[in-house]
Structures are given as structure tokens and as C-alpha cells.
Coordinates of C-alpha atoms in Angstrom, one line a residue:
M76 CA -87.0 94.1 -56.3
A77 CA -84.7 93.0 -53.5
Q78 CA -86.1 90.5 -51.0
A79 CA -85.1 89.3 -47.6
G80 CA -83.1 86.2 -46.8
I81 CA -81.8 85.5 -50.3
L82 CA -78.5 84.2 -49.0
G83 CA -79.8 83.1 -45.6
N84 CA -76.9 83.0 -43.1
L85 CA -74.3 83.5 -45.8
K86 CA -72.6 86.9 -45.6
Y87 CA -70.5 88.2 -48.5
E88 CA -67.3 90.1 -47.5
S89 CA -64.5 91.6 -49.5
R90 CA -62.3 88.6 -48.6
N91 CA -64.7 86.4 -50.6
G92 CA -64.3 88.4 -53.8
W93 CA -61.6 86.1 -55.1
A94 CA -64.0 83.1 -55.1
V95 CA -66.5 85.0 -57.3
E96 CA -63.7 85.9 -59.7
F97 CA -62.4 82.3 -59.7
G98 CA -65.9 81.1 -60.6
Q99 CA -66.1 83.6 -63.4
A100 CA -62.8 82.4 -64.9
L101 CA -64.1 78.8 -64.8
G102 CA -67.3 79.9 -66.5
D103 CA -65.1 81.5 -69.3
W104 CA -63.2 78.2 -69.6
L105 CA -66.4 76.3 -70.0
Y106 CA -67.5 78.6 -72.8
L107 CA -64.2 78.7 -74.6
S108 CA -63.9 74.9 -74.4
D109 CA -66.8 74.7 -77.0
P110 CA -65.4 75.7 -80.4
T111 CA -68.9 76.2 -81.8
N112 CA -69.5 79.2 -79.5
A113 CA -69.1 82.8 -80.8
P114 CA -65.9 84.6 -79.9
L115 CA -65.8 86.6 -76.7
P116 CA -65.4 90.4 -77.1
S117 CA -62.4 90.6 -74.8
I118 CA -59.0 89.2 -73.9
F119 CA -60.9 86.3 -72.3
N120 CA -61.3 84.9 -75.8
N121 CA -57.8 83.6 -75.3
R122 CA -57.8 80.1 -73.7
V123 CA -54.2 80.6 -72.6
F124 CA -55.1 83.7 -70.7
T125 CA -58.1 82.0 -69.0
R126 CA -55.9 79.0 -68.1
E127 CA -53.4 81.3 -66.5
A128 CA -56.1 83.0 -64.5
I129 CA -57.3 79.6 -63.2
S130 CA -53.7 78.6 -62.3
K131 CA -53.2 81.9 -60.5
H132 CA -56.2 81.2 -58.2
L133 CA -55.1 77.6 -57.6
D134 CA -51.6 78.8 -56.5
M135 CA -52.7 81.8 -54.4
H136 CA -55.2 79.9 -52.4
H137 CA -53.1 76.7 -52.1
L138 CA -55.6 74.4 -53.8
V139 CA -52.9 72.2 -55.3
E140 CA -49.5 71.0 -54.3
F141 CA -46.6 72.6 -56.1
T142 CA -45.1 70.3 -58.8
P143 CA -41.8 71.4 -60.5
G144 CA -42.2 71.8 -64.2
R145 CA -46.0 71.8 -64.1
D146 CA -48.4 74.7 -63.6
S147 CA -51.3 74.4 -61.2
F148 CA -53.8 73.8 -64.0
D149 CA -51.8 70.8 -65.2
A150 CA -51.5 69.6 -61.6
I151 CA -55.2 69.3 -61.1
D152 CA -55.9 68.2 -64.7
K153 CA -53.0 65.7 -64.7
G154 CA -52.8 65.9 -68.5
R155 CA -56.1 64.2 -69.0
R156 CA -57.8 67.2 -70.6
L157 CA -60.8 66.9 -68.3
P158 CA -64.1 68.3 -69.6
A159 CA -64.7 71.8 -68.2
L160 CA -67.5 70.7 -65.8
H161 CA -65.4 67.8 -64.4
L162 CA -62.5 70.3 -63.8
L163 CA -65.0 72.6 -62.0
D164 CA -66.2 69.8 -59.8
K165 CA -62.7 68.8 -58.7
I166 CA -61.9 72.5 -57.9
V167 CA -65.1 73.0 -56.0
E168 CA -64.4 70.0 -53.9
R169 CA -61.0 71.4 -52.9
V170 CA -62.4 74.8 -52.1
Q171 CA -65.1 73.3 -50.0
Q172 CA -62.5 71.5 -47.9
Q173 CA -61.1 75.0 -47.0
D174 CA -64.2 77.1 -46.7
E175 CA -67.9 76.3 -47.5
A176 CA -68.7 80.0 -47.9
N177 CA -66.0 80.4 -50.6
R178 CA -67.4 77.3 -52.4
A179 CA -70.8 78.9 -52.5
F180 CA -69.5 82.2 -53.8
L181 CA -67.4 80.4 -56.4
L182 CA -70.5 78.7 -57.7
M183 CA -72.4 82.0 -57.8
G184 CA -69.6 83.5 -59.9
F185 CA -69.6 80.5 -62.2
A186 CA -73.4 80.7 -62.6
A187 CA -73.3 84.5 -63.2
R188 CA -70.8 84.0 -66.0
L189 CA -72.9 81.3 -67.6
F190 CA -76.0 83.6 -67.6
E191 CA -73.8 86.2 -69.3
H192 CA -72.5 83.8 -71.9
A193 CA -75.9 82.3 -72.6
G194 CA -76.8 85.2 -74.9
R195 CA -73.7 84.4 -77.1
S196 CA -74.1 80.7 -77.3
A197 CA -76.4 78.7 -79.6
D198 CA -77.4 76.7 -76.5
V199 CA -79.0 79.4 -74.5
D200 CA -81.3 77.1 -72.5
G201 CA -78.5 74.7 -71.8
Y202 CA -76.3 77.4 -70.2
G203 CA -79.2 78.7 -68.1
K204 CA -80.1 75.2 -66.9
E205 CA -76.5 74.5 -66.0
A206 CA -76.2 77.7 -64.0
K207 CA -79.4 76.9 -62.1
R208 CA -78.2 73.4 -61.4
Y209 CA -75.0 74.6 -59.8
I210 CA -76.8 77.3 -57.7
E211 CA -79.1 74.5 -56.4
K212 CA -76.0 72.5 -55.4
I213 CA -75.0 75.2 -52.9
S214 CA -77.7 74.3 -50.4
R215 CA -78.2 70.7 -51.5
D216 CA -74.6 69.7 -50.8
S217 CA -74.1 71.7 -47.6
A218 CA -75.7 71.2 -44.2
A219 CA -74.7 74.6 -43.0
I220 CA -75.7 76.9 -45.9
H221 CA -79.3 77.5 -47.0
I222 CA -80.0 80.0 -49.7
N223 CA -83.1 80.9 -51.8
S224 CA -81.8 79.3 -55.0
K225 CA -84.7 80.7 -57.2
A226 CA -84.1 84.2 -56.0
V227 CA -80.3 84.0 -56.5
C228 CA -80.7 82.8 -60.1
R229 CA -83.1 85.6 -60.7
I230 CA -80.8 88.4 -59.5
L231 CA -77.7 86.9 -61.3
A232 CA -79.6 86.5 -64.6
E233 CA -80.9 90.1 -64.7
P234 CA -78.9 92.9 -66.4
P235 CA -76.3 94.2 -66.1
L236 CA -74.2 91.1 -66.7
D237 CA -70.5 91.6 -66.1
G238 CA -67.9 90.8 -63.5
S239 CA -68.3 93.7 -61.2
S240 CA -72.1 93.6 -61.4
A241 CA -72.1 90.0 -60.2
R242 CA -70.1 90.9 -57.1
N243 CA -72.3 93.8 -56.3
K244 CA -75.5 91.7 -56.7
I245 CA -74.1 89.0 -54.4
K246 CA -73.1 91.7 -51.8
R247 CA -76.6 93.3 -51.8
A248 CA -78.3 89.9 -51.6
S249 CA -76.3 89.1 -48.4
Q250 CA -77.4 92.2 -46.6
P251 CA -80.6 92.4 -44.5
L252 CA -83.7 94.2 -45.8
V253 CA -84.1 97.4 -43.8
V254 CA -87.6 98.6 -43.0
I255 CA -88.0 102.2 -41.8
F256 CA -91.2 102.4 -39.8
I257 CA -92.7 106.0 -39.6
A258 CA -95.3 106.3 -36.8
A259 CA -97.1 109.5 -37.6
D260 CA -99.8 109.9 -34.9
P261 CA -100.5 113.6 -34.2
T262 CA -101.8 114.4 -30.8
D263 CA -104.4 116.9 -32.2
A264 CA -106.1 114.2 -34.5
V265 CA -107.9 111.0 -33.9
R266 CA -105.3 108.7 -32.5
L267 CA -104.1 105.6 -34.3
D268 CA -102.9 102.3 -33.1
T269 CA -99.4 102.6 -34.6
L270 CA -97.9 100.9 -31.6
G271 CA -100.1 97.8 -32.3
E272 CA -99.1 97.9 -36.0
L273 CA -95.4 98.1 -35.1
A274 CA -95.7 95.3 -32.6
D275 CA -97.2 93.0 -35.3
L276 CA -94.6 94.0 -37.8
T277 CA -91.7 93.3 -35.4
G278 CA -93.4 90.0 -34.3
A279 CA -93.5 88.9 -38.0
V280 CA -89.8 89.8 -38.3
R281 CA -88.8 87.8 -35.3
A282 CA -90.7 84.8 -36.6
A283 CA -88.9 85.0 -40.0
I284 CA -87.7 81.7 -41.4
L285 CA -84.3 83.3 -41.9
P286 CA -83.4 85.2 -38.7
G287 CA -81.7 88.5 -39.3
S288 CA -82.9 88.8 -42.9
I289 CA -85.1 91.9 -42.0
K290 CA -84.0 94.8 -39.8
V291 CA -86.5 97.3 -38.5
A292 CA -85.7 100.9 -37.5
V293 CA -88.2 103.3 -36.1
C294 CA -88.9 107.0 -36.7
P295 CA -90.8 107.5 -33.4
G296 CA -91.6 111.1 -33.7
G297 CA -93.5 110.8 -37.0
K298 CA -91.7 113.8 -38.4
I299 CA -90.6 114.3 -42.0
S300 CA -87.3 115.6 -40.7
E301 CA -86.5 112.1 -39.3
L302 CA -86.6 110.6 -42.8
R303 CA -84.5 113.4 -44.1
S304 CA -81.9 113.1 -41.3
S305 CA -78.4 111.8 -42.2
D306 CA -78.7 109.5 -39.2
V307 CA -81.5 107.5 -40.7
E308 CA -80.7 103.9 -41.7
K309 CA -80.3 103.3 -45.4
P310 CA -83.8 101.8 -46.0
T311 CA -84.9 99.2 -48.5
V312 CA -88.6 99.8 -47.6
V313 CA -90.2 102.9 -46.0
H314 CA -93.4 102.0 -44.1
Y315 CA -95.7 104.9 -43.3
S316 CA -98.4 104.4 -40.7
G317 CA -100.5 107.5 -40.3
H318 CA -103.4 109.7 -41.5
G319 CA -103.9 110.2 -45.2
T320 CA -106.3 112.6 -47.0
K321 CA -107.1 113.2 -50.7
Q322 CA -104.6 116.1 -50.6
G323 CA -101.6 114.4 -48.9
F324 CA -100.2 112.7 -45.7
W325 CA -100.1 113.9 -42.2
F326 CA -96.8 114.0 -40.3
C327 CA -96.0 115.6 -36.9
N328 CA -94.3 118.9 -36.2
D329 CA -92.1 119.7 -33.2
R330 CA -95.2 119.9 -31.0
A331 CA -96.4 116.5 -32.1
E332 CA -99.3 118.2 -34.0
A333 CA -100.5 117.4 -37.4
T334 CA -98.9 119.0 -40.5
E335 CA -99.9 118.0 -44.0
V336 CA -97.1 117.1 -46.4
D337 CA -97.5 117.5 -50.1
P338 CA -97.2 114.1 -51.9
A339 CA -94.9 115.6 -54.6
A340 CA -92.5 116.9 -51.9
L341 CA -92.6 113.5 -50.2
A342 CA -91.8 111.8 -53.5
R343 CA -88.8 114.0 -54.1
L344 CA -87.5 113.1 -50.6
L345 CA -88.0 109.4 -51.2
A346 CA -86.3 109.6 -54.6
N347 CA -83.2 110.9 -52.9
H348 CA -83.0 107.6 -51.0
R349 CA -83.3 105.4 -54.1
P350 CA -79.6 105.6 -54.9
K351 CA -78.9 104.5 -51.3
G352 CA -81.0 101.3 -51.7
L353 CA -84.6 102.3 -51.3
R354 CA -86.8 100.1 -53.4
A355 CA -90.4 100.4 -52.1
V356 CA -92.8 102.3 -49.9
V357 CA -95.8 101.0 -48.0
M358 CA -98.3 103.8 -47.3
N359 CA -100.7 102.4 -44.7
A360 CA -103.0 105.4 -44.8
C361 CA -106.4 106.3 -46.2
Y362 CA -106.7 107.4 -49.8
S363 CA -102.9 106.8 -50.4
A364 CA -103.7 105.0 -53.7
Q365 CA -104.4 108.4 -55.3
Q366 CA -100.7 109.1 -54.9
G367 CA -99.5 105.5 -55.5
Q368 CA -98.0 106.0 -58.9
L369 CA -96.2 109.2 -58.0
L370 CA -94.5 107.4 -55.1
A371 CA -93.8 104.2 -57.1
D372 CA -92.0 106.4 -59.8
A373 CA -89.8 107.8 -57.0
T374 CA -88.9 104.5 -55.3
G375 CA -89.7 101.5 -57.7
H376 CA -92.7 100.0 -55.9
A377 CA -95.6 101.5 -53.8
V378 CA -98.3 99.7 -51.8
A379 CA -101.2 102.0 -51.1
M380 CA -104.9 101.9 -50.1
Q381 CA -108.0 102.7 -52.0
G382 CA -110.5 104.7 -49.9
Q383 CA -110.7 104.5 -46.2
L384 CA -108.7 102.2 -43.9
S385 CA -109.3 101.0 -40.3
D386 CA -106.8 100.3 -37.7
S387 CA -107.7 96.6 -37.8
G388 CA -107.2 96.5 -41.5
A389 CA -103.9 98.3 -41.4
I390 CA -102.6 96.0 -38.7
A391 CA -103.8 92.8 -40.4
F392 CA -102.2 93.7 -43.8
T393 CA -98.9 94.7 -42.2
K394 CA -98.7 91.4 -40.2
Q395 CA -99.4 89.2 -43.3
F396 CA -97.2 91.3 -45.6
Y397 CA -94.0 91.1 -43.4
S398 CA -94.6 87.5 -42.5
S399 CA -94.5 86.7 -46.2
M400 CA -91.3 88.8 -46.6
G401 CA -89.7 87.0 -43.7
A402 CA -90.4 83.7 -45.4
G403 CA -88.2 84.8 -48.3
D404 CA -91.0 86.0 -50.7
T405 CA -90.4 88.9 -53.1
F406 CA -92.2 92.2 -52.5
E407 CA -94.8 91.4 -55.2
E408 CA -95.4 87.9 -53.7
A409 CA -95.7 89.3 -50.2
F410 CA -98.3 91.8 -51.5
D411 CA -100.3 89.1 -53.2
N412 CA -100.2 86.9 -50.0
A413 CA -101.2 89.7 -47.7
A414 CA -104.0 90.9 -50.0
D415 CA -105.4 87.4 -50.3
A416 CA -105.2 86.8 -46.6
V417 CA -107.1 90.0 -45.6
G418 CA -109.6 89.3 -48.4
L419 CA -110.6 86.1 -46.7
D420 CA -111.6 88.0 -43.5
P421 CA -115.2 89.1 -43.7
Q422 CA -114.5 92.0 -41.3
L423 CA -111.9 93.4 -43.7
T424 CA -113.8 93.1 -47.0
A425 CA -113.6 96.9 -47.4
L426 CA -109.8 96.8 -47.4
N427 CA -108.5 97.4 -51.0
P428 CA -104.7 97.4 -51.2
V429 CA -103.1 98.3 -54.5
L430 CA -99.5 97.6 -55.8
F431 CA -98.0 100.2 -58.1
K432 CA -94.8 99.8 -60.1
R433 CA -92.4 102.4 -61.4
V434 CA -93.1 103.6 -65.0
E435 CA -89.9 103.5 -67.0
A436 CA -89.0 106.3 -69.3
E437 CA -90.2 104.6 -72.5
Q438 CA -93.6 103.9 -70.9
A439 CA -94.2 107.4 -69.5
A440 CA -96.1 108.7 -72.5
A441 CA -98.7 106.0 -72.1
R442 CA -99.1 106.3 -68.4
L443 CA -102.5 106.7 -66.8
P444 CA -103.6 108.7 -63.8
A445 CA -102.6 107.3 -60.4
T446 CA -106.0 106.0 -59.4
P447 CA -107.9 104.7 -62.4
T448 CA -111.4 103.3 -61.6
S449 CA -111.6 100.3 -63.8
P450 CA -108.8 100.2 -66.4
S451 CA -107.9 97.2 -68.5
V452 CA -104.6 95.4 -68.3
S453 CA -103.5 96.9 -71.6
Q454 CA -104.1 100.4 -70.3
T455 CA -102.1 100.0 -67.1
P456 CA -98.7 98.4 -67.9
S457 CA -97.2 99.7 -64.7
I458 CA -99.8 98.6 -62.2
I459 CA -100.8 95.2 -60.8
S460 CA -104.3 95.4 -59.5
R461 CA -105.9 93.2 -56.9
A462 CA -109.4 94.4 -57.8
Q463 CA -109.9 92.4 -61.0
A464 CA -109.2 88.9 -62.2
D465 CA -107.0 90.0 -65.0
L466 CA -104.6 91.8 -62.6
Q467 CA -105.1 95.5 -62.5
P468 CA -103.5 98.1 -60.3
S469 CA -103.7 97.7 -56.6
S470 CA -102.3 99.9 -53.9
T471 CA -102.2 99.8 -50.1
S472 CA -103.0 102.8 -47.9
Q473 CA -104.0 103.4 -44.4
E474 CA -106.1 106.5 -44.3
H475 CA -109.1 107.1 -42.2
P476 CA -112.7 106.5 -42.9
A477 CA -114.9 108.9 -44.8
A478 CA -115.2 110.7 -48.0
S479 CA -116.2 109.4 -51.3
S480 CA -113.7 108.7 -54.0
V481 CA -112.9 111.4 -56.5
A482 CA -111.2 111.2 -59.9
S483 CA -107.5 112.1 -59.5
P484 CA -105.6 114.1 -62.1
S485 CA -102.6 112.8 -63.8
T486 CA -99.6 112.9 -61.5
P487 CA -96.3 114.3 -62.8
S488 CA -93.3 112.1 -62.8
V489 CA -90.6 112.7 -60.2
S490 CA -88.2 114.0 -62.8
E491 CA -90.6 116.8 -63.7
L492 CA -90.7 118.1 -60.2
P493 CA -88.7 121.1 -59.1
S494 CA -85.9 121.0 -56.4
M495 CA -86.8 119.4 -53.1
I496 CA -88.5 122.0 -50.9
A497 CA -91.3 120.4 -48.9
D498 CA -94.6 122.2 -49.1
F499 CA -96.3 121.8 -45.7
Q500 CA -99.9 122.9 -45.4
E501 CA -102.6 123.2 -42.8
P502 CA -104.6 120.0 -42.3
S503 CA -107.5 119.8 -44.7
P504 CA -110.9 120.4 -43.1
E505 CA -112.3 117.4 -45.0
A506 CA -109.6 115.1 -43.6
T507 CA -111.0 111.9 -42.1
S508 CA -109.3 109.3 -40.0
R509 CA -109.0 105.5 -39.5
V510 CA -110.2 104.4 -36.1
N511 CA -111.6 101.1 -35.0
G512 CA -112.9 100.3 -38.5
Q513 CA -115.7 102.9 -38.3
S514 CA -116.3 106.1 -40.3
S515 CA -115.3 109.2 -38.4
T516 CA -116.3 112.8 -38.6
P517 CA -113.7 115.3 -39.6
L518 CA -110.7 115.0 -37.4
T519 CA -111.1 116.5 -34.0
T520 CA -108.7 117.4 -31.4
S521 CA -107.9 114.7 -28.9
P522 CA -105.9 114.8 -25.7
T523 CA -102.4 116.0 -26.3
T524 CA -100.8 113.5 -24.0
S525 CA -97.7 112.2 -25.7
Y526 CA -96.4 108.7 -25.3
G527 CA -92.9 107.2 -25.6
W528 CA -91.8 104.5 -27.9
Q529 CA -90.8 101.4 -26.0
T530 CA -89.8 98.6 -28.4
P531 CA -87.1 96.7 -26.4
S532 CA -86.6 94.0 -29.1
I533 CA -86.0 96.5 -31.9
D534 CA -82.8 98.5 -32.1
T535 CA -84.1 102.0 -32.7
N536 CA -81.1 104.0 -33.5
I537 CA -83.1 107.1 -34.5
H538 CA -83.8 109.6 -31.6
P539 CA -86.1 112.6 -31.8
A540 CA -83.5 114.9 -30.2
G541 CA -81.2 114.6 -33.1
L542 CA -83.7 114.7 -35.8
E543 CA -84.6 118.3 -36.3
P544 CA -84.8 119.7 -39.8
S545 CA -81.2 119.8 -41.1
S546 CA -81.6 122.9 -43.4
K547 CA -80.6 126.0 -41.4
D548 CA -82.6 128.3 -43.7
L549 CA -85.9 126.7 -42.7
S550 CA -88.0 127.5 -39.7
W551 CA -91.3 126.5 -38.1
A552 CA -94.2 128.9 -38.1
G553 CA -97.3 127.3 -36.7
N554 CA -98.0 124.2 -38.6
K555 CA -95.9 125.3 -41.6
L556 CA -92.3 125.0 -42.5
Q557 CA -91.2 128.2 -44.1
A558 CA -88.0 129.3 -45.8

């Protein structure tokens, strides 16, 4: 999935699109220069057409001096029939003299086209290695630009492989990773240190190797309507910090009191954010692993927790996880690093995070229940587990101490669920909470004093006053949302 800081301080804008297209044309020229390659299934199979495209870019962006009777391609080649890579190097040098950013995007376009042509060429490995070599040149030959070369190669090489897809991939890679932090701390339940967790998350973001690569927005009221609001940022990751039970997750109503949200309804809501860029959810709540596969199918990835979770465990995992993300690691790498780090702390040995991955359509028939007890790798193709040496499912949740584990039934896929109408229920009497790392008795009412969110270093553009349920045909009745 997407990761933070792939392009570092390099930002792609529409004015850079020509550089990507120019690089792709040069990639076509390299491919067509080898007569042993298979024909291209398009007009680009014509060397004359590709040469004209290269000349057009040279003219439009003043990369060569006009010479009467000679096109721009000849002006830079000077009739020597330079090998394609030598021609590329000469053009790259001239583009760099004008704009280092455009040089970088040209090389990305060139590499993207080589990855595309690799499947048609007999020299598959050669094209892939050449693409990687030129991506590595972007940072190596520039003192001002620093990118994650490995990550850039990975996103350019993955399907789909075509011109417009390359530009879209580069544009997404240059945008910050947006984390929506939901602080669900009802006043009538055992209180959680969500403020401490947010503080450690934002501290990890500020210390990121690539500043600005992660942006944090906060849903301070802990209400499901905040996530549904049209004002909410387009998230890459939704991070839930709150109470979890074996039946669902606790959010806050308008009176800041607990209301339990059905996991299937939450999954439907999250699935609506996936087309907007949502790629993962972190459920820092007790027993959330029981719903991990359902949420992963809705978003792509889900980190959840097996069993109970203490405040100290939730905070420690969050800090390590986002510190790794800020260093440019992928979501999966950040999970591994965080799970390993908290596993070394003897006070957090009970913490059992699990990473779930989306089950694709062709795998759905073989999918297992969301919380298997000890499955083998062959039985769980969609889950990466931290619990066993051969990598079995692992999820991250932050629920609250108590209750023994129970076998969970198979969870329906998001596509099987009806239209999105959230099913709010009264808090379960057996619900337990995470507090100070100790087991608690069933949740009891605590002082109803509310508190304000004060995070000066974080730009919180979500305000409780404007985040009431948007559906006019829904109304609150007690702790339930009714039609």
C-alpha cells in the first residue's frame, strides 16, 4: 500500500506532466531501437512517430537551438545515430539545467515505460535493472532531491502499466499520507489516555525523516458522524483509539456517552472512503482482531489487537508504528517494526497485534474466519501473523482488559452487506476496558467532565459543531440512532 515520503520534498504538479510523457517517449525509443523486440500494439511501433514526439518535446521546452533544415532530434543527435541510452543522457543533462524536478519526473516516466516494455522483451531482467538504475540516479546525481528509490520502483512496476497510470502513481506518491485520528473516549465509561496516544503519534510525525510526509487530522468528538462528514480529510489511514468489545466498537453520541457501533456498519462506512484513497485502518482497541478481516476487506489493510489492550500498550505500539512510517517504511514494514519493538518490552508481553490483508475475489471462497486460533500459513493466504514463526495472521486492537477469547464466526465480505445504515446498540454489559494495563470490571460510569482537544502543532480542521449526522432522516433516541 501507499507509504509516506516516497518522493520526499519532490511535489508533482500538472505542469510536470510533460516531463513524464517525454520520458515515456524516450522509453519507447529505447525499445524500438532493438529490432529483436516484439512489435508494440499501438502507433508507437512506428519509429518515425516516436522520433517526432521526441522532437516536439525538445522544441516546446527549448532544449535545443533551432537549426534550419534539421529537426530537433537531429540537432541533438548530430547525425551520429547515438545509442538510445546515450541520447537519453544528453537530454537529461539539458533538462536538469532548466529544472531538477522535471529531470526527476522525466526519469520516472522513462523507468515506468521500461517496466511496461519488460514483459514484451526477451531481456526482461535487463529492462527492469535499467529502470532501477535510472531511478537511483535521481537522488544520487542531485543534492536537492531525495526520494525512496526502492518504493518508487515498486509502485511504477506494479499494474496497471500505461501512460496515464504512471502519471497517477507519481502524483499519489508525491502527496502526504493522511492519518485520521478518532479519539473515542465516552464520559460514561472507564476513561482512556487518548490524549497521550495522540501526543506520541504527532511526536513521531514531527520527527519524521521526511518532514511533511505525514499529515494528522483529528476527530475530537469520537463520533461516527465525524468520519461520515463531507468535511473530513481524505484519509490514507484511519486510526481508531477507543473501547472495543466482542460485539463492536464504542463511539460517542452527542452527549459524549458511549454508543456501540456494529462492525459491519463501520466496514461499510470505511469502504466508502476507499475510492477516495483510504488504504488501511488501525484499530487500537480490545478484541478488534475479531473484526480484523472484515475491516481489511473494506479498506485493504487492518491492524487489530487480539484480546485485551492496556493504555501503555496502545501508546507504545502507536509511537513505534508511526515512527517507522515517518522513516519511509511501508505499512507492512511499520507493523513488523512496531510489533517487534513492543515484543521486547517485558511489560507489554501480553500485547498481540495482528495484520490483516484484503481478501481478493478469487480468494474469497477459501477465506477463514476473522480470528483463527492457530491456522497454518497455507490456510490463511490473506493474513500475516505475528504469533508464529511461519508468519500467520496478526492484528492490532486496543480494547480493554477482560473476557476470555471466544471463537468468532465467519465474517461476511463487505460486498455482501446491505446498504450503509449504521446499527447502533446499547453498550454490551460484558464490555471491558483498557486502563493502566490492568483488568477492569465491566465498564462503570465515570465523571462526565468533558475535556477539550488542544493540539497546537496539529492542524485540526474538523470541528464538532459542524459534524452532526448528515442524513436528515436519522435522529438520536437515547444511545441509538434511529431512522
